[in-house]
Amino acid sequence: MDDNELEIEVIPSPHDPVVGAHVGVRIWHKTSGLTAESSSETTQYANKRNALEMLKMQLVQVSSGN
């Protein structure tokens, strides 16, 4: 997966007590149109890592025809 194929957006986390805190991450794979989102972790880095893993799993499922 090429980084140029990704659009990464920081989103407000519903679990964060600080209003306006942005630690959630949504990743859009431009080529396939698939998206993955994570806001369950306490850091933006961890949410980005989770969202990337979810997106990779979706891409594998699509490529295998499931």
Short mmCIF file of N, CA, C and O in Angstrom, two decimals:
data_model
loop_
_atom_site.label_atom_id
_atom_site.label_comp_id
_atom_site.label_asym_id
_atom_site.label_seq_id
_atom_site.Cartn_x
_atom_site.Cartn_y
_atom_site.Cartn_z
N MET A 1 0.86 -1.17 0.00
CA MET A 1 0.00 0.00 0.00
C MET A 1 0.91 1.24 0.00
O MET A 1 1.75 1.40 0.87
N ASP A 2 0.69 2.08 -0.97
CA ASP A 2 1.49 3.29 -1.13
C ASP A 2 0.88 4.42 -0.31
O ASP A 2 -0.34 4.62 -0.32
N ASP A 3 1.72 5.17 0.39
CA ASP A 3 1.23 6.30 1.20
C ASP A 3 0.49 7.34 0.36
O ASP A 3 -0.38 8.04 0.87
N ASN A 4 0.82 7.44 -0.93
CA ASN A 4 0.14 8.39 -1.81
C ASN A 4 -1.31 8.00 -2.07
O ASN A 4 -2.10 8.81 -2.53
N GLU A 5 -1.66 6.74 -1.80
CA GLU A 5 -3.02 6.25 -1.99
C GLU A 5 -3.90 6.51 -0.77
O GLU A 5 -5.08 6.21 -0.79
N LEU A 6 -3.32 7.06 0.29
CA LEU A 6 -4.04 7.23 1.55
C LEU A 6 -4.33 8.69 1.84
O LEU A 6 -3.50 9.56 1.60
N GLU A 7 -5.50 8.92 2.40
CA GLU A 7 -5.82 10.23 2.96
C GLU A 7 -6.15 10.00 4.43
O GLU A 7 -7.05 9.23 4.77
N ILE A 8 -5.39 10.66 5.30
CA ILE A 8 -5.53 10.45 6.73
C ILE A 8 -6.15 11.69 7.36
O ILE A 8 -5.68 12.81 7.14
N GLU A 9 -7.21 11.47 8.12
CA GLU A 9 -7.95 12.56 8.76
C GLU A 9 -7.98 12.33 10.27
O GLU A 9 -8.25 11.22 10.72
N VAL A 10 -7.71 13.37 11.02
CA VAL A 10 -7.80 13.30 12.48
C VAL A 10 -9.22 13.69 12.87
O VAL A 10 -9.75 14.69 12.39
N ILE A 11 -9.83 12.89 13.72
CA ILE A 11 -11.23 13.11 14.11
C ILE A 11 -11.35 13.18 15.63
O ILE A 11 -10.52 12.63 16.35
N PRO A 12 -12.38 13.85 16.14
CA PRO A 12 -12.58 13.88 17.58
C PRO A 12 -12.90 12.48 18.12
O PRO A 12 -13.63 11.73 17.50
N SER A 13 -12.31 12.16 19.24
CA SER A 13 -12.58 10.87 19.87
C SER A 13 -13.75 11.01 20.84
O SER A 13 -13.74 11.90 21.69
N PRO A 14 -14.74 10.14 20.74
CA PRO A 14 -15.87 10.22 21.68
C PRO A 14 -15.49 9.81 23.10
O PRO A 14 -16.22 10.06 24.04
N HIS A 15 -14.32 9.20 23.26
CA HIS A 15 -13.90 8.71 24.57
C HIS A 15 -13.03 9.70 25.34
O HIS A 15 -12.65 9.43 26.46
N ASP A 16 -12.70 10.81 24.71
CA ASP A 16 -11.79 11.77 25.33
C ASP A 16 -12.59 12.81 26.12
O ASP A 16 -13.49 13.43 25.60
N PRO A 17 -12.26 12.99 27.41
CA PRO A 17 -13.01 13.93 28.24
C PRO A 17 -12.75 15.40 27.88
O PRO A 17 -13.51 16.27 28.26
N VAL A 18 -11.68 15.68 27.16
CA VAL A 18 -11.36 17.04 26.78
C VAL A 18 -12.09 17.39 25.49
O VAL A 18 -11.88 16.76 24.46
N VAL A 19 -12.98 18.35 25.56
CA VAL A 19 -13.75 18.74 24.39
C VAL A 19 -12.80 19.29 23.33
O VAL A 19 -11.95 20.13 23.61
N GLY A 20 -12.94 18.81 22.13
CA GLY A 20 -12.11 19.27 21.03
C GLY A 20 -10.81 18.50 20.86
O GLY A 20 -10.05 18.79 19.96
N ALA A 21 -10.55 17.53 21.73
CA ALA A 21 -9.34 16.73 21.57
C ALA A 21 -9.49 15.84 20.35
O ALA A 21 -10.54 15.25 20.12
N HIS A 22 -8.46 15.75 19.55
CA HIS A 22 -8.50 14.97 18.33
C HIS A 22 -7.47 13.86 18.41
O HIS A 22 -6.29 14.10 18.18
N VAL A 23 -7.88 12.67 18.75
CA VAL A 23 -6.96 11.54 18.77
C VAL A 23 -7.44 10.40 17.89
O VAL A 23 -6.71 9.47 17.63
N GLY A 24 -8.68 10.49 17.42
CA GLY A 24 -9.18 9.47 16.51
C GLY A 24 -8.61 9.68 15.12
O GLY A 24 -8.21 10.78 14.75
N VAL A 25 -8.57 8.60 14.34
CA VAL A 25 -8.01 8.66 12.99
C VAL A 25 -8.92 7.92 12.02
O VAL A 25 -9.41 6.83 12.33
N ARG A 26 -9.15 8.54 10.87
CA ARG A 26 -9.89 7.89 9.78
C ARG A 26 -8.95 7.88 8.57
O ARG A 26 -8.37 8.91 8.23
N ILE A 27 -8.84 6.72 7.94
CA ILE A 27 -7.96 6.57 6.78
C ILE A 27 -8.80 6.13 5.59
O ILE A 27 -9.57 5.17 5.68
N TRP A 28 -8.65 6.84 4.50
CA TRP A 28 -9.35 6.54 3.26
C TRP A 28 -8.34 6.06 2.23
O TRP A 28 -7.33 6.74 1.98
N HIS A 29 -8.57 4.89 1.66
CA HIS A 29 -7.73 4.36 0.58
C HIS A 29 -8.36 4.82 -0.72
O HIS A 29 -9.40 4.33 -1.15
N LYS A 30 -7.74 5.81 -1.35
CA LYS A 30 -8.31 6.48 -2.52
C LYS A 30 -8.56 5.53 -3.68
O LYS A 30 -9.56 5.65 -4.39
N THR A 31 -7.67 4.58 -3.89
CA THR A 31 -7.77 3.67 -5.03
C THR A 31 -9.00 2.77 -4.93
O THR A 31 -9.72 2.58 -5.90
N SER A 32 -9.26 2.23 -3.74
CA SER A 32 -10.37 1.29 -3.57
C SER A 32 -11.63 1.94 -3.02
O SER A 32 -12.72 1.38 -3.12
N GLY A 33 -11.49 3.10 -2.38
CA GLY A 33 -12.63 3.75 -1.74
C GLY A 33 -12.92 3.23 -0.35
O GLY A 33 -13.86 3.68 0.30
N LEU A 34 -12.12 2.30 0.15
CA LEU A 34 -12.33 1.74 1.49
C LEU A 34 -11.86 2.73 2.55
O LEU A 34 -10.92 3.49 2.34
N THR A 35 -12.52 2.69 3.71
CA THR A 35 -12.11 3.51 4.84
C THR A 35 -12.01 2.66 6.09
O THR A 35 -12.68 1.64 6.22
N ALA A 36 -11.19 3.12 7.01
CA ALA A 36 -11.06 2.49 8.32
C ALA A 36 -10.91 3.61 9.34
O ALA A 36 -10.28 4.63 9.06
N GLU A 37 -11.48 3.40 10.51
CA GLU A 37 -11.48 4.43 11.54
C GLU A 37 -11.19 3.80 12.89
O GLU A 37 -11.66 2.72 13.20
N SER A 38 -10.41 4.52 13.70
CA SER A 38 -10.14 4.06 15.06
C SER A 38 -10.11 5.26 15.99
O SER A 38 -9.48 6.28 15.70
N SER A 39 -10.81 5.13 17.11
CA SER A 39 -10.78 6.17 18.15
C SER A 39 -10.80 5.55 19.53
O SER A 39 -11.09 6.21 20.51
N SER A 40 -10.49 4.25 19.61
CA SER A 40 -10.57 3.55 20.88
C SER A 40 -9.30 3.68 21.73
O SER A 40 -9.33 3.39 22.93
N GLU A 41 -8.20 4.08 21.11
CA GLU A 41 -6.94 4.20 21.84
C GLU A 41 -6.77 5.62 22.39
O GLU A 41 -7.50 6.53 22.01
N THR A 42 -5.79 5.79 23.26
CA THR A 42 -5.60 7.09 23.90
C THR A 42 -4.64 8.00 23.15
O THR A 42 -4.50 9.17 23.50
N THR A 43 -3.97 7.48 22.12
CA THR A 43 -3.06 8.32 21.35
C THR A 43 -3.41 8.26 19.88
O THR A 43 -3.93 7.26 19.37
N GLN A 44 -3.08 9.33 19.19
CA GLN A 44 -3.31 9.39 17.75
C GLN A 44 -2.47 8.34 17.04
O GLN A 44 -2.93 7.70 16.10
N TYR A 45 -1.25 8.15 17.48
CA TYR A 45 -0.36 7.16 16.86
C TYR A 45 -0.98 5.75 16.93
O TYR A 45 -1.00 5.02 15.93
N ALA A 46 -1.47 5.37 18.10
CA ALA A 46 -2.06 4.04 18.27
C ALA A 46 -3.32 3.89 17.43
O ALA A 46 -3.55 2.83 16.84
N ASN A 47 -4.13 4.94 17.34
CA ASN A 47 -5.32 4.87 16.51
C ASN A 47 -4.97 4.79 15.03
O ASN A 47 -5.63 4.07 14.27
N LYS A 48 -3.93 5.48 14.61
CA LYS A 48 -3.50 5.40 13.21
C LYS A 48 -3.02 3.99 12.90
O LYS A 48 -3.36 3.42 11.86
N ARG A 49 -2.25 3.41 13.81
CA ARG A 49 -1.76 2.04 13.62
C ARG A 49 -2.94 1.06 13.51
O ARG A 49 -2.97 0.21 12.62
N ASN A 50 -3.93 1.20 14.39
CA ASN A 50 -5.11 0.32 14.35
C ASN A 50 -5.89 0.49 13.05
O ASN A 50 -6.32 -0.48 12.44
N ALA A 51 -6.09 1.74 12.64
CA ALA A 51 -6.85 2.00 11.42
C ALA A 51 -6.12 1.44 10.20
O ALA A 51 -6.75 0.87 9.30
N LEU A 52 -4.81 1.56 10.16
CA LEU A 52 -4.04 0.99 9.06
C LEU A 52 -4.17 -0.53 9.01
O LEU A 52 -4.32 -1.13 7.94
N GLU A 53 -4.13 -1.17 10.17
CA GLU A 53 -4.29 -2.63 10.21
C GLU A 53 -5.68 -3.04 9.73
O GLU A 53 -5.82 -4.01 8.99
N MET A 54 -6.71 -2.31 10.15
CA MET A 54 -8.07 -2.61 9.71
C MET A 54 -8.19 -2.43 8.19
O MET A 54 -8.82 -3.25 7.51
N LEU A 55 -7.60 -1.37 7.67
CA LEU A 55 -7.64 -1.12 6.24
C LEU A 55 -6.92 -2.22 5.46
O LEU A 55 -7.42 -2.70 4.44
N LYS A 56 -5.78 -2.65 5.96
CA LYS A 56 -5.05 -3.74 5.31
C LYS A 56 -5.89 -5.01 5.27
O LYS A 56 -5.91 -5.71 4.25
N MET A 57 -6.58 -5.31 6.36
CA MET A 57 -7.43 -6.51 6.40
C MET A 57 -8.56 -6.39 5.38
O MET A 57 -8.91 -7.37 4.70
N GLN A 58 -9.16 -5.20 5.27
CA GLN A 58 -10.23 -4.99 4.29
C GLN A 58 -9.71 -5.19 2.87
O GLN A 58 -10.38 -5.82 2.04
N LEU A 59 -8.52 -4.66 2.59
CA LEU A 59 -7.93 -4.80 1.25
C LEU A 59 -7.64 -6.26 0.92
O LEU A 59 -7.86 -6.70 -0.22
N VAL A 60 -7.19 -7.03 1.89
CA VAL A 60 -6.93 -8.45 1.67
C VAL A 60 -8.24 -9.18 1.38
O VAL A 60 -8.31 -10.01 0.46
N GLN A 61 -9.29 -8.85 2.12
CA GLN A 61 -10.60 -9.48 1.89
C GLN A 61 -11.13 -9.17 0.50
O GLN A 61 -11.63 -10.06 -0.19
N VAL A 62 -11.00 -7.92 0.09
CA VAL A 62 -11.48 -7.53 -1.24
C VAL A 62 -10.67 -8.22 -2.33
O VAL A 62 -11.23 -8.71 -3.31
N SER A 63 -9.37 -8.28 -2.15
CA SER A 63 -8.52 -8.89 -3.19
C SER A 63 -8.71 -10.40 -3.27
O SER A 63 -8.49 -10.99 -4.32
N SER A 64 -9.12 -11.02 -2.15
CA SER A 64 -9.35 -12.47 -2.19
C SER A 64 -10.77 -12.83 -2.61
O SER A 64 -11.12 -13.99 -2.72
N GLY A 65 -11.61 -11.82 -2.79
CA GLY A 65 -12.97 -12.06 -3.27
C GLY A 65 -13.98 -12.39 -2.20
O GLY A 65 -15.07 -12.84 -2.48
N ASN A 66 -13.65 -12.18 -0.92
CA ASN A 66 -14.59 -12.49 0.17
C ASN A 66 -15.39 -11.30 0.54
O ASN A 66 -15.08 -10.23 0.64
#
